[in-house]
Amino acid sequence: MKLSPSALTLKYFFVLLASAIVLYPLLWMVTMAFKPYPEWTTVAGLTWFPKNPTLQNFEFIFYGEAKGLVVSLDRTIVGPLIASLVTSICGTLVALVSGTLSSYAVVRFGLAPMLPLSVLQLRLFPPLAVMIPVMVMWAFIGAVDTWWGLSLIYGIVTLPFAFWLMKTFFEEVPVEIEDAARVAGCSYWRVFYRITLPIVKPGLATCALFVFILNWSDYLLALMLTQKDWVTLPVYMATLTSAMGGQMYGMKAALGIIAAIPPVVFGLMIQKHLVRGLTFGALKQ
Amino acid sequence: MSSIQIRNVTKRFGDFTAVDNLTLDIEEGEFAALLGPSGCGKTTTMNMIAGIEDLTKGSILFDEQELSGTRIQDRNIGFVFQNYAIFTHLSVYKNLSYGLEVKKVDKGEIERRVKAMADRMSITHRLDQPAASLSVNEMQKLAIGRSAIVEPRIFLLDEPLSNLDAGFRAYMRAELKVLQHEFGQTMIYVTHDQIEAMSLADKIAIIDQGKLMQYGTPLDIYNSPDNRFVANFIGSPRMNLIDGELREEKDQLKLMVSGGAEIKLQGQVKSEFASDGKVQSGSFGIRPQDIYFGDQRSDSDIKMHGTVEVLERVGPKRLAYLHVLETMFIAFDDQDRLKVGDKVPFYLPSEKSMAFDLASGRRLGGVAK
């Protein structure tokens, strides 16, 4: 259908408006990261773009101090960045491996028919409701403020997502494809990792990204279960205040940019699969 | 190449009996079709032969050797699935070579056999492409090639033609027959299409509700069906089957049909109906092409009078729908003289008529003619 010029103008107006609403906060974060201290306080009046662009904010979070700033940090971004990467990736692996194996067992072999609902039940609790018992348990097994303790809880909390996502992907694979492989001489295990898993690879990639983003942006669990060695980025970000300067918006913006990079890179890496994963089910029957 | 013996096989899914005490012997090198309506248990039977489904009771033997202990991957079976089950994440080449790679065949040998098979199936130009990009027709060829390449002991085909368009289906039907000759393998073919079964198979097993109805050559099954189900199922247009009560009046055995029509039984079909004195209600069967018009050809032929209700052209011939009160007979208008509304006499040759017991569906009076 061809739109009249006025309708087309209206359409583009709304598209632009929608894009502006989405992009404006991002733009603000990016510009603020490059503004020196006086520009991100309201004293100077708000500006769209930095008048004196600077890398001061990045310098500050990486080195704990920066030229021209009187405040300093006792912890740089490096530790939390590593902690976030390690725990998010390990937590994703835990959720993905256990979610994939268990959902395959349920879908293909009809094992534990009650498992899907009981896994879902994990999500029905607000994490806060079980946080205190978890803290006690983690303290008891010495898992507080360790990379594996945090990874483990990340894996458990995101398991329902991985399980249910993978379940729908496995359900889409025609059982005849597996039968064909078995008739050709494959064992169950070989059918799983040579046939089924490659077929659901787009699903696996999508699932990994979802779970990774969930883990990456977690605040509550990391706040409760870490103290100093394995503090993650979101928790670290919250600590970026100073008694003298109040909220350190410039540094937070710089941190926000850095925190946004891994999910974006990960997303770009698996982009090819992502489209397939989100449109899964279009298998030729 | 192997022969297959299916002995008293039963398969239950919960309370539902999919296959009921099935016994079937398939000779080495034979092309056997399992034919029946949807949901009759033919695919389940196939899956049990392949080892995809376990048996509830009974046994399946290859060359008289019990198979229950043999794992599916060690049975050396070629299986073509209804939806082809192509490995869409692999290339066409990898699909063909898959079974050979699993069996750890030498690399050069794999390449030689894949090329030969691709050539045979005329998909050589597609070898390097992803299998997902193939058309349905090419997928069909690939599915057959993939199964044939490992030179299996037996070849199972589960409705392989049902997803194809009409033109290609006819082509593939002829092609399959050629392939069977080339491979010389024992083949079992599941279908609900009697034309496929009739044209391809050496022997047809007709299955209904998990039970074997008849097993024999296509001609045998067509000419002398064992029971009413087979008579009704095989043949297009279908056999006329007239159900009614048997009544003896003044030495004349009649089949009284509800609605008032009656068939005065004579000759061979009369003795068939009379052969079992206990039968109260029967079913009279006659194929449309056996009914004739004009002059009576034999004294034992049964004369009827009917009104032509509809004339339908089927290719070069016309089908006449004849009403005798409320009973309808379908016949071929062999002389092309009928008009709608005509009241005409027609004849049911007693030699070609069949008698069935309505209650059990069993053929009366001995099957062999």
CSV table of N, CA and C in Angstrom, one decimal, chain B residues 1-139:
chain,number,residue,atom,x,y,z
B,1,MET,N,20.4,-58.2,2.8
B,1,MET,CA,19.0,-58.7,2.4
B,1,MET,C,18.6,-59.7,3.4
B,2,SER,N,17.4,-59.5,3.9
B,2,SER,CA,16.9,-60.5,4.9
B,2,SER,C,15.4,-60.7,4.7
B,3,SER,N,15.0,-61.8,5.3
B,3,SER,CA,13.5,-62.0,5.4
B,3,SER,C,13.1,-61.6,6.8
B,4,ILE,N,11.8,-61.3,6.9
B,4,ILE,CA,11.3,-60.8,8.2
B,4,ILE,C,10.1,-61.6,8.6
B,5,GLN,N,10.2,-62.0,9.9
B,5,GLN,CA,9.1,-62.8,10.5
B,5,GLN,C,8.5,-62.0,11.6
B,6,ILE,N,7.2,-61.6,11.5
B,6,ILE,CA,6.6,-61.0,12.6
B,6,ILE,C,5.7,-62.0,13.3
B,7,ARG,N,5.9,-62.3,14.5
B,7,ARG,CA,5.2,-63.4,15.2
B,7,ARG,C,4.3,-62.8,16.4
B,8,ASN,N,3.0,-62.9,16.2
B,8,ASN,CA,2.1,-62.6,17.3
B,8,ASN,C,2.4,-61.3,18.0
B,9,VAL,N,2.7,-60.3,17.2
B,9,VAL,CA,3.1,-59.0,17.8
B,9,VAL,C,1.9,-58.2,18.3
B,10,THR,N,2.0,-57.7,19.5
B,10,THR,CA,1.0,-56.8,20.1
B,10,THR,C,1.7,-55.6,20.6
B,11,LYS,N,1.1,-54.4,20.4
B,11,LYS,CA,1.6,-53.2,20.9
B,11,LYS,C,0.5,-52.4,21.6
B,12,ARG,N,0.7,-52.1,22.8
B,12,ARG,CA,-0.3,-51.3,23.5
B,12,ARG,C,0.3,-50.0,24.0
B,13,PHE,N,-0.4,-48.9,23.8
B,13,PHE,CA,-0.1,-47.6,24.4
B,13,PHE,C,-1.1,-47.4,25.5
B,14,GLY,N,-0.8,-47.6,26.8
B,14,GLY,CA,-1.8,-47.5,27.8
B,14,GLY,C,-2.9,-48.5,27.6
B,15,ASP,N,-4.1,-48.0,27.5
B,15,ASP,CA,-5.3,-48.8,27.2
B,15,ASP,C,-5.5,-49.1,25.7
B,16,PHE,N,-4.8,-48.3,24.9
B,16,PHE,CA,-5.1,-48.4,23.5
B,16,PHE,C,-4.2,-49.5,22.8
B,17,THR,N,-4.8,-50.4,22.1
B,17,THR,CA,-4.1,-51.4,21.4
B,17,THR,C,-3.8,-51.0,20.0
B,18,ALA,N,-2.6,-50.7,19.7
B,18,ALA,CA,-2.3,-50.1,18.3
B,18,ALA,C,-2.1,-51.3,17.3
B,19,VAL,N,-1.5,-52.4,17.8
B,19,VAL,CA,-1.3,-53.5,17.0
B,19,VAL,C,-1.7,-54.8,17.8
B,20,ASP,N,-2.5,-55.6,17.1
B,20,ASP,CA,-3.2,-56.7,17.9
B,20,ASP,C,-2.8,-58.0,17.3
B,21,ASN,N,-1.9,-58.7,17.9
B,21,ASN,CA,-1.6,-60.1,17.6
B,21,ASN,C,-1.3,-60.3,16.1
B,22,LEU,N,-0.4,-59.5,15.6
B,22,LEU,CA,-0.1,-59.5,14.2
B,22,LEU,C,1.0,-60.5,13.8
B,23,THR,N,0.7,-61.3,12.8
B,23,THR,CA,1.7,-62.3,12.3
B,23,THR,C,1.8,-62.1,10.8
B,24,LEU,N,3.1,-62.0,10.4
B,24,LEU,CA,3.3,-61.7,9.0
B,24,LEU,C,4.7,-62.2,8.6
B,25,ASP,N,4.8,-62.9,7.4
B,25,ASP,CA,6.1,-63.4,7.0
B,25,ASP,C,6.4,-62.7,5.7
B,26,ILE,N,7.5,-62.0,5.7
B,26,ILE,CA,7.9,-61.3,4.5
B,26,ILE,C,9.2,-61.9,3.9
B,27,GLU,N,9.1,-62.4,2.7
B,27,GLU,CA,10.2,-63.2,2.1
B,27,GLU,C,11.4,-62.2,1.8
B,28,GLU,N,12.6,-62.9,1.7
B,28,GLU,CA,13.8,-62.1,1.3
B,28,GLU,C,13.6,-61.5,-0.1
B,29,GLY,N,13.9,-60.2,-0.3
B,29,GLY,CA,13.8,-59.5,-1.6
B,29,GLY,C,12.4,-59.1,-1.9
B,30,GLU,N,11.4,-59.3,-1.0
B,30,GLU,CA,10.1,-59.0,-1.4
B,30,GLU,C,9.7,-57.6,-1.1
B,31,PHE,N,8.8,-57.0,-1.9
B,31,PHE,CA,8.3,-55.7,-1.6
B,31,PHE,C,6.9,-55.8,-1.0
B,32,ALA,N,6.8,-55.6,0.3
B,32,ALA,CA,5.5,-55.8,1.0
B,32,ALA,C,5.0,-54.4,1.3
B,33,ALA,N,3.7,-54.2,1.1
B,33,ALA,CA,3.1,-52.9,1.5
B,33,ALA,C,2.2,-53.2,2.7
B,34,LEU,N,2.2,-52.3,3.7
B,34,LEU,CA,1.3,-52.3,4.8
B,34,LEU,C,0.2,-51.3,4.5
B,35,LEU,N,-1.0,-51.7,4.2
B,35,LEU,CA,-2.0,-50.8,3.7
B,35,LEU,C,-3.2,-50.7,4.7
B,36,GLY,N,-3.7,-49.6,5.0
B,36,GLY,CA,-4.8,-49.4,5.9
B,36,GLY,C,-5.2,-48.0,6.1
B,37,PRO,N,-6.3,-47.7,6.7
B,37,PRO,CA,-6.7,-46.4,6.9
B,37,PRO,C,-5.8,-45.7,8.0
B,38,SER,N,-5.8,-44.4,8.1
B,38,SER,CA,-5.0,-43.7,9.1
B,38,SER,C,-5.3,-44.2,10.5
B,39,GLY,N,-4.2,-44.4,11.2
B,39,GLY,CA,-4.4,-44.8,12.6
B,39,GLY,C,-4.7,-46.3,12.8
B,40,CYS,N,-4.4,-47.1,11.8
B,40,CYS,CA,-4.7,-48.5,11.9
B,40,CYS,C,-3.5,-49.3,12.5
B,41,GLY,N,-2.4,-48.7,12.7
B,41,GLY,CA,-1.3,-49.4,13.4
B,41,GLY,C,-0.2,-49.7,12.4
B,42,LYS,N,-0.2,-49.3,11.2
B,42,LYS,CA,0.8,-49.7,10.2
B,42,LYS,C,2.2,-49.0,10.5
B,43,THR,N,2.1,-47.7,10.9
B,43,THR,CA,3.4,-47.0,11.2
B,43,THR,C,4.0,-47.6,12.5
B,44,THR,N,3.1,-47.9,13.4
B,44,THR,CA,3.6,-48.6,14.7
B,44,THR,C,4.3,-49.9,14.4
B,45,THR,N,3.7,-50.7,13.5
B,45,THR,CA,4.3,-51.9,13.1
B,45,THR,C,5.7,-51.7,12.5
B,46,MET,N,5.8,-50.7,11.6
B,46,MET,CA,7.0,-50.3,11.0
B,46,MET,C,8.1,-49.9,12.0
B,47,ASN,N,7.7,-49.1,13.0
B,47,ASN,CA,8.6,-48.6,14.0
B,47,ASN,C,9.1,-49.8,14.9
B,48,MET,N,8.2,-50.8,15.0
B,48,MET,CA,8.6,-51.9,15.8
B,48,MET,C,9.7,-52.8,15.1
B,49,ILE,N,9.5,-52.9,13.8
B,49,ILE,CA,10.5,-53.6,13.0
B,49,ILE,C,11.8,-52.9,13.0
B,50,ALA,N,11.8,-51.5,13.0
B,50,ALA,CA,13.0,-50.8,13.0
B,50,ALA,C,13.6,-50.8,14.4
B,51,GLY,N,12.8,-51.0,15.4
B,51,GLY,CA,13.3,-51.0,16.8
B,51,GLY,C,13.1,-49.6,17.5
B,52,ILE,N,12.4,-48.7,16.8
B,52,ILE,CA,12.1,-47.4,17.4
B,52,ILE,C,11.1,-47.6,18.5
B,53,GLU,N,10.1,-48.5,18.4
B,53,GLU,CA,9.2,-48.8,19.4
B,53,GLU,C,9.5,-50.2,20.0
B,54,ASP,N,9.2,-50.4,21.3
B,54,ASP,CA,9.3,-51.8,21.8
B,54,ASP,C,8.1,-52.5,21.6
B,55,LEU,N,8.2,-53.9,21.6
B,55,LEU,CA,7.0,-54.7,21.5
B,55,LEU,C,6.3,-54.9,22.9
B,56,THR,N,5.0,-54.9,22.9
B,56,THR,CA,4.4,-55.3,24.2
B,56,THR,C,4.4,-56.9,24.3
B,57,LYS,N,4.1,-57.5,23.2
B,57,LYS,CA,4.1,-59.0,23.2
B,57,LYS,C,4.6,-59.5,21.8
B,58,GLY,N,5.1,-60.7,21.8
B,58,GLY,CA,5.4,-61.3,20.5
B,58,GLY,C,6.9,-61.1,20.1
B,59,SER,N,7.2,-61.4,18.9
B,59,SER,CA,8.6,-61.2,18.5
B,59,SER,C,8.7,-60.9,17.0
B,60,ILE,N,9.8,-60.3,16.7
B,60,ILE,CA,10.2,-60.0,15.3
B,60,ILE,C,11.5,-60.6,15.0
B,61,LEU,N,11.6,-61.3,13.9
B,61,LEU,CA,12.8,-62.0,13.6
B,61,LEU,C,13.3,-61.6,12.2
B,62,PHE,N,14.6,-61.4,12.0
B,62,PHE,CA,15.2,-61.2,10.7
B,62,PHE,C,15.9,-62.5,10.4
B,63,ASP,N,15.6,-63.1,9.3
B,63,ASP,CA,16.3,-64.4,8.9
B,63,ASP,C,16.1,-65.4,10.1
B,64,GLU,N,15.0,-65.4,10.7
B,64,GLU,CA,14.7,-66.4,11.8
B,64,GLU,C,15.5,-66.1,13.0
B,65,GLN,N,16.1,-64.9,13.1
B,65,GLN,CA,16.9,-64.6,14.3
B,65,GLN,C,16.1,-63.5,15.1
B,66,GLU,N,15.9,-63.8,16.4
B,66,GLU,CA,15.2,-62.9,17.3
B,66,GLU,C,16.0,-61.6,17.4
B,67,LEU,N,15.2,-60.5,17.3
B,67,LEU,CA,15.8,-59.1,17.3
B,67,LEU,C,15.7,-58.3,18.5
B,68,SER,N,14.9,-58.8,19.5
B,68,SER,CA,14.6,-58.0,20.6
B,68,SER,C,15.9,-57.5,21.4
B,69,GLY,N,16.9,-58.3,21.4
B,69,GLY,CA,18.1,-57.9,22.1
B,69,GLY,C,19.0,-57.0,21.3
B,70,THR,N,18.7,-56.8,20.0
B,70,THR,CA,19.6,-56.1,19.1
B,70,THR,C,19.2,-54.6,19.2
B,71,ARG,N,20.2,-53.7,19.5
B,71,ARG,CA,19.9,-52.3,19.6
B,71,ARG,C,19.6,-51.8,18.2
B,72,ILE,N,18.8,-50.7,18.2
B,72,ILE,CA,18.4,-50.1,16.9
B,72,ILE,C,19.5,-49.8,16.0
B,73,GLN,N,20.6,-49.3,16.6
B,73,GLN,CA,21.7,-48.9,15.7
B,73,GLN,C,22.5,-50.0,15.1
B,74,ASP,N,22.2,-51.2,15.7
B,74,ASP,CA,22.9,-52.4,15.1
B,74,ASP,C,22.1,-53.2,14.2
B,75,ARG,N,20.9,-52.8,13.9
B,75,ARG,CA,20.0,-53.6,13.1
B,75,ARG,C,20.2,-53.4,11.6
B,76,ASN,N,21.0,-52.4,11.2
B,76,ASN,CA,21.3,-52.1,9.8
B,76,ASN,C,20.0,-52.0,9.0
B,77,ILE,N,19.2,-51.0,9.3
B,77,ILE,CA,18.0,-50.8,8.6
B,77,ILE,C,18.0,-49.5,7.8
B,78,GLY,N,17.4,-49.4,6.7
B,78,GLY,CA,17.2,-48.2,6.0
B,78,GLY,C,15.8,-47.7,6.2
B,79,PHE,N,15.6,-46.5,6.7
B,79,PHE,CA,14.2,-46.0,7.0
B,79,PHE,C,14.0,-44.7,6.4
B,80,VAL,N,13.0,-44.6,5.5
B,80,VAL,CA,12.6,-43.3,5.0
B,80,VAL,C,11.3,-42.8,5.7
B,81,PHE,N,11.4,-41.7,6.3
B,81,PHE,CA,10.3,-41.2,7.1
B,81,PHE,C,9.3,-40.4,6.3
B,82,GLN,N,8.1,-40.3,6.8
B,82,GLN,CA,7.1,-39.5,6.0
B,82,GLN,C,7.5,-38.1,5.8
B,83,ASN,N,8.1,-37.5,6.9
B,83,ASN,CA,8.5,-36.1,6.7
B,83,ASN,C,10.0,-36.0,6.4
B,84,TYR,N,10.6,-37.1,5.9
B,84,TYR,CA,12.0,-37.2,5.4
B,84,TYR,C,13.0,-37.1,6.5
B,85,ALA,N,12.8,-36.4,7.6
B,85,ALA,CA,13.8,-36.3,8.6
B,85,ALA,C,15.2,-36.1,8.1
B,86,ILE,N,15.3,-35.1,7.2
B,86,ILE,CA,16.6,-34.7,6.7
B,86,ILE,C,17.3,-33.9,7.8
B,87,PHE,N,18.7,-34.1,7.9
B,87,PHE,CA,19.4,-33.4,8.9
B,87,PHE,C,19.6,-32.0,8.3
B,88,THR,N,18.7,-31.1,8.6
B,88,THR,CA,18.7,-29.8,8.0
B,88,THR,C,19.9,-28.9,8.3
B,89,HIS,N,20.7,-29.3,9.4
B,89,HIS,CA,21.8,-28.4,9.8
B,89,HIS,C,23.1,-28.9,9.0
B,90,LEU,N,23.0,-29.9,8.2
B,90,LEU,CA,24.1,-30.4,7.5
B,90,LEU,C,24.0,-30.2,6.0
B,91,SER,N,25.1,-30.4,5.2
B,91,SER,CA,25.0,-30.2,3.8
B,91,SER,C,24.4,-31.5,3.2
B,92,VAL,N,24.0,-31.5,1.9
B,92,VAL,CA,23.5,-32.7,1.3
B,92,VAL,C,24.5,-33.8,1.3
B,93,TYR,N,25.8,-33.4,1.1
B,93,TYR,CA,26.9,-34.4,1.1
B,93,TYR,C,26.9,-35.1,2.5
B,94,LYS,N,26.9,-34.3,3.5
B,94,LYS,CA,27.0,-34.8,4.9
B,94,LYS,C,25.8,-35.7,5.2
B,95,ASN,N,24.7,-35.3,4.7
B,95,ASN,CA,23.5,-36.2,4.9
B,95,ASN,C,23.7,-37.6,4.3
B,96,LEU,N,24.2,-37.6,3.1
B,96,LEU,CA,24.4,-38.9,2.5
B,96,LEU,C,25.5,-39.7,3.2
B,97,SER,N,26.6,-39.0,3.6
B,97,SER,CA,27.7,-39.7,4.1
B,97,SER,C,27.5,-40.1,5.6
B,98,TYR,N,26.4,-39.5,6.2
B,98,TYR,CA,26.3,-39.7,7.7
B,98,TYR,C,26.4,-41.1,8.2
B,99,GLY,N,25.5,-42.0,7.6
B,99,GLY,CA,25.4,-43.4,8.0
B,99,GLY,C,26.8,-44.1,7.8
B,100,LEU,N,27.5,-43.7,6.7
B,100,LEU,CA,28.8,-44.4,6.5
B,100,LEU,C,29.8,-43.9,7.5
B,101,GLU,N,29.8,-42.6,7.8
B,101,GLU,CA,30.7,-42.1,8.8
B,101,GLU,C,30.5,-42.8,10.2
B,102,VAL,N,29.2,-42.9,10.5
B,102,VAL,CA,28.9,-43.5,11.8
B,102,VAL,C,29.5,-45.0,11.8
B,103,LYS,N,29.4,-45.6,10.7
B,103,LYS,CA,29.9,-47.0,10.6
B,103,LYS,C,31.4,-47.1,10.4
B,104,LYS,N,32.1,-45.9,10.3
B,104,LYS,CA,33.5,-45.8,10.2
B,104,LYS,C,34.0,-46.4,8.9
B,105,VAL,N,33.3,-46.1,7.8
B,105,VAL,CA,33.7,-46.6,6.5
B,105,VAL,C,34.9,-45.8,6.1
B,106,ASP,N,35.8,-46.4,5.3
B,106,ASP,CA,37.0,-45.7,4.8
B,106,ASP,C,36.6,-44.4,4.0
B,107,LYS,N,37.4,-43.3,4.2
B,107,LYS,CA,37.0,-42.1,3.6
B,107,LYS,C,36.9,-42.0,2.1
B,108,GLY,N,37.8,-42.7,1.4
B,108,GLY,CA,37.7,-42.7,-0.1
B,108,GLY,C,36.5,-43.5,-0.5
B,109,GLU,N,36.2,-44.5,0.2
B,109,GLU,CA,35.0,-45.3,-0.1
B,109,GLU,C,33.8,-44.5,0.1
B,110,ILE,N,33.7,-43.7,1.2
B,110,ILE,CA,32.6,-42.9,1.5
B,110,ILE,C,32.4,-41.9,0.3
B,111,GLU,N,33.4,-41.3,-0.2
B,111,GLU,CA,33.3,-40.3,-1.2
B,111,GLU,C,32.8,-41.0,-2.5
B,112,ARG,N,33.3,-42.1,-2.8
B,112,ARG,CA,32.9,-42.8,-4.0
B,112,ARG,C,31.4,-43.2,-3.9
B,113,ARG,N,31.0,-43.7,-2.8
B,113,ARG,CA,29.6,-44.1,-2.6
B,113,ARG,C,28.6,-42.9,-2.6
B,114,VAL,N,29.1,-41.8,-2.0
B,114,VAL,CA,28.2,-40.6,-2.0
B,114,VAL,C,28.0,-40.1,-3.4
B,115,LYS,N,29.1,-40.0,-4.1
B,115,LYS,CA,29.0,-39.5,-5.5
B,115,LYS,C,28.1,-40.4,-6.3
B,116,ALA,N,28.3,-41.7,-6.2
B,116,ALA,CA,27.5,-42.6,-7.0
B,116,ALA,C,26.0,-42.5,-6.6
B,117,MET,N,25.7,-42.3,-5.3
B,117,MET,CA,24.3,-42.2,-4.9
B,117,MET,C,23.7,-40.9,-5.3
B,118,ALA,N,24.5,-39.8,-5.2
B,118,ALA,CA,24.0,-38.5,-5.6
B,118,ALA,C,23.7,-38.5,-7.1
B,119,ASP,N,24.5,-39.2,-7.9
B,119,ASP,CA,24.4,-39.4,-9.3
B,119,ASP,C,23.1,-40.2,-9.6
B,120,ARG,N,22.9,-41.2,-8.9
B,120,ARG,CA,21.8,-42.1,-9.1
B,120,ARG,C,20.5,-41.3,-8.8
B,121,MET,N,20.5,-40.5,-7.7
B,121,MET,CA,19.3,-39.7,-7.3
B,121,MET,C,19.2,-38.4,-8.1
B,122,SER,N,20.1,-38.1,-9.0
B,122,SER,CA,20.3,-36.8,-9.7
B,122,SER,C,20.2,-35.6,-8.8
B,123,ILE,N,21.0,-35.6,-7.7
B,123,ILE,CA,21.1,-34.4,-6.9
B,123,ILE,C,22.6,-34.0,-6.7
B,124,THR,N,23.4,-34.5,-7.7
B,124,THR,CA,24.9,-34.2,-7.7
B,124,THR,C,25.1,-32.7,-7.6
B,125,HIS,N,24.4,-31.9,-8.3
B,125,HIS,CA,24.6,-30.4,-8.4
B,125,HIS,C,24.3,-29.8,-7.0
B,126,ARG,N,23.7,-30.5,-6.1
B,126,ARG,CA,23.2,-29.9,-4.8
B,126,ARG,C,24.2,-30.4,-3.7
B,127,LEU,N,25.1,-31.2,-4.0
B,127,LEU,CA,25.9,-31.9,-2.9
B,127,LEU,C,26.5,-30.9,-1.9
B,128,ASP,N,27.0,-29.7,-2.3
B,128,ASP,CA,27.6,-28.8,-1.3
B,128,ASP,C,26.7,-27.9,-0.7
B,129,GLN,N,25.4,-27.9,-1.1
B,129,GLN,CA,24.5,-27.0,-0.5
B,129,GLN,C,23.9,-27.5,0.8
B,130,PRO,N,23.4,-26.6,1.7
B,130,PRO,CA,22.7,-27.0,2.9
B,130,PRO,C,21.5,-27.8,2.6
B,131,ALA,N,21.2,-28.8,3.3
B,131,ALA,CA,20.1,-29.7,3.0
B,131,ALA,C,18.8,-28.9,3.2
B,132,ALA,N,18.8,-27.9,4.0
B,132,ALA,CA,17.6,-27.1,4.3
B,132,ALA,C,17.1,-26.4,3.0
B,133,SER,N,18.0,-26.2,2.1
B,133,SER,CA,17.7,-25.4,0.9
B,133,SER,C,17.0,-26.2,-0.2
B,134,LEU,N,16.9,-27.5,0.0
B,134,LEU,CA,16.3,-28.4,-1.0
B,134,LEU,C,14.8,-28.2,-1.1
B,135,SER,N,14.3,-28.5,-2.3
B,135,SER,CA,12.9,-28.5,-2.5
B,135,SER,C,12.3,-29.9,-1.9
B,136,VAL,N,11.0,-29.9,-1.7
B,136,VAL,CA,10.4,-31.1,-1.1
B,136,VAL,C,10.8,-32.4,-2.0
B,137,ASN,N,10.7,-32.2,-3.3
B,137,ASN,CA,11.0,-33.3,-4.2
B,137,ASN,C,12.5,-33.8,-4.0
B,138,GLU,N,13.4,-32.8,-3.9
B,138,GLU,CA,14.8,-33.2,-3.7
B,138,GLU,C,15.0,-33.8,-2.4
B,139,MET,N,14.3,-33.3,-1.3
B,139,MET,CA,14.4,-33.9,0.0
B,139,MET,C,14.0,-35.4,0.0
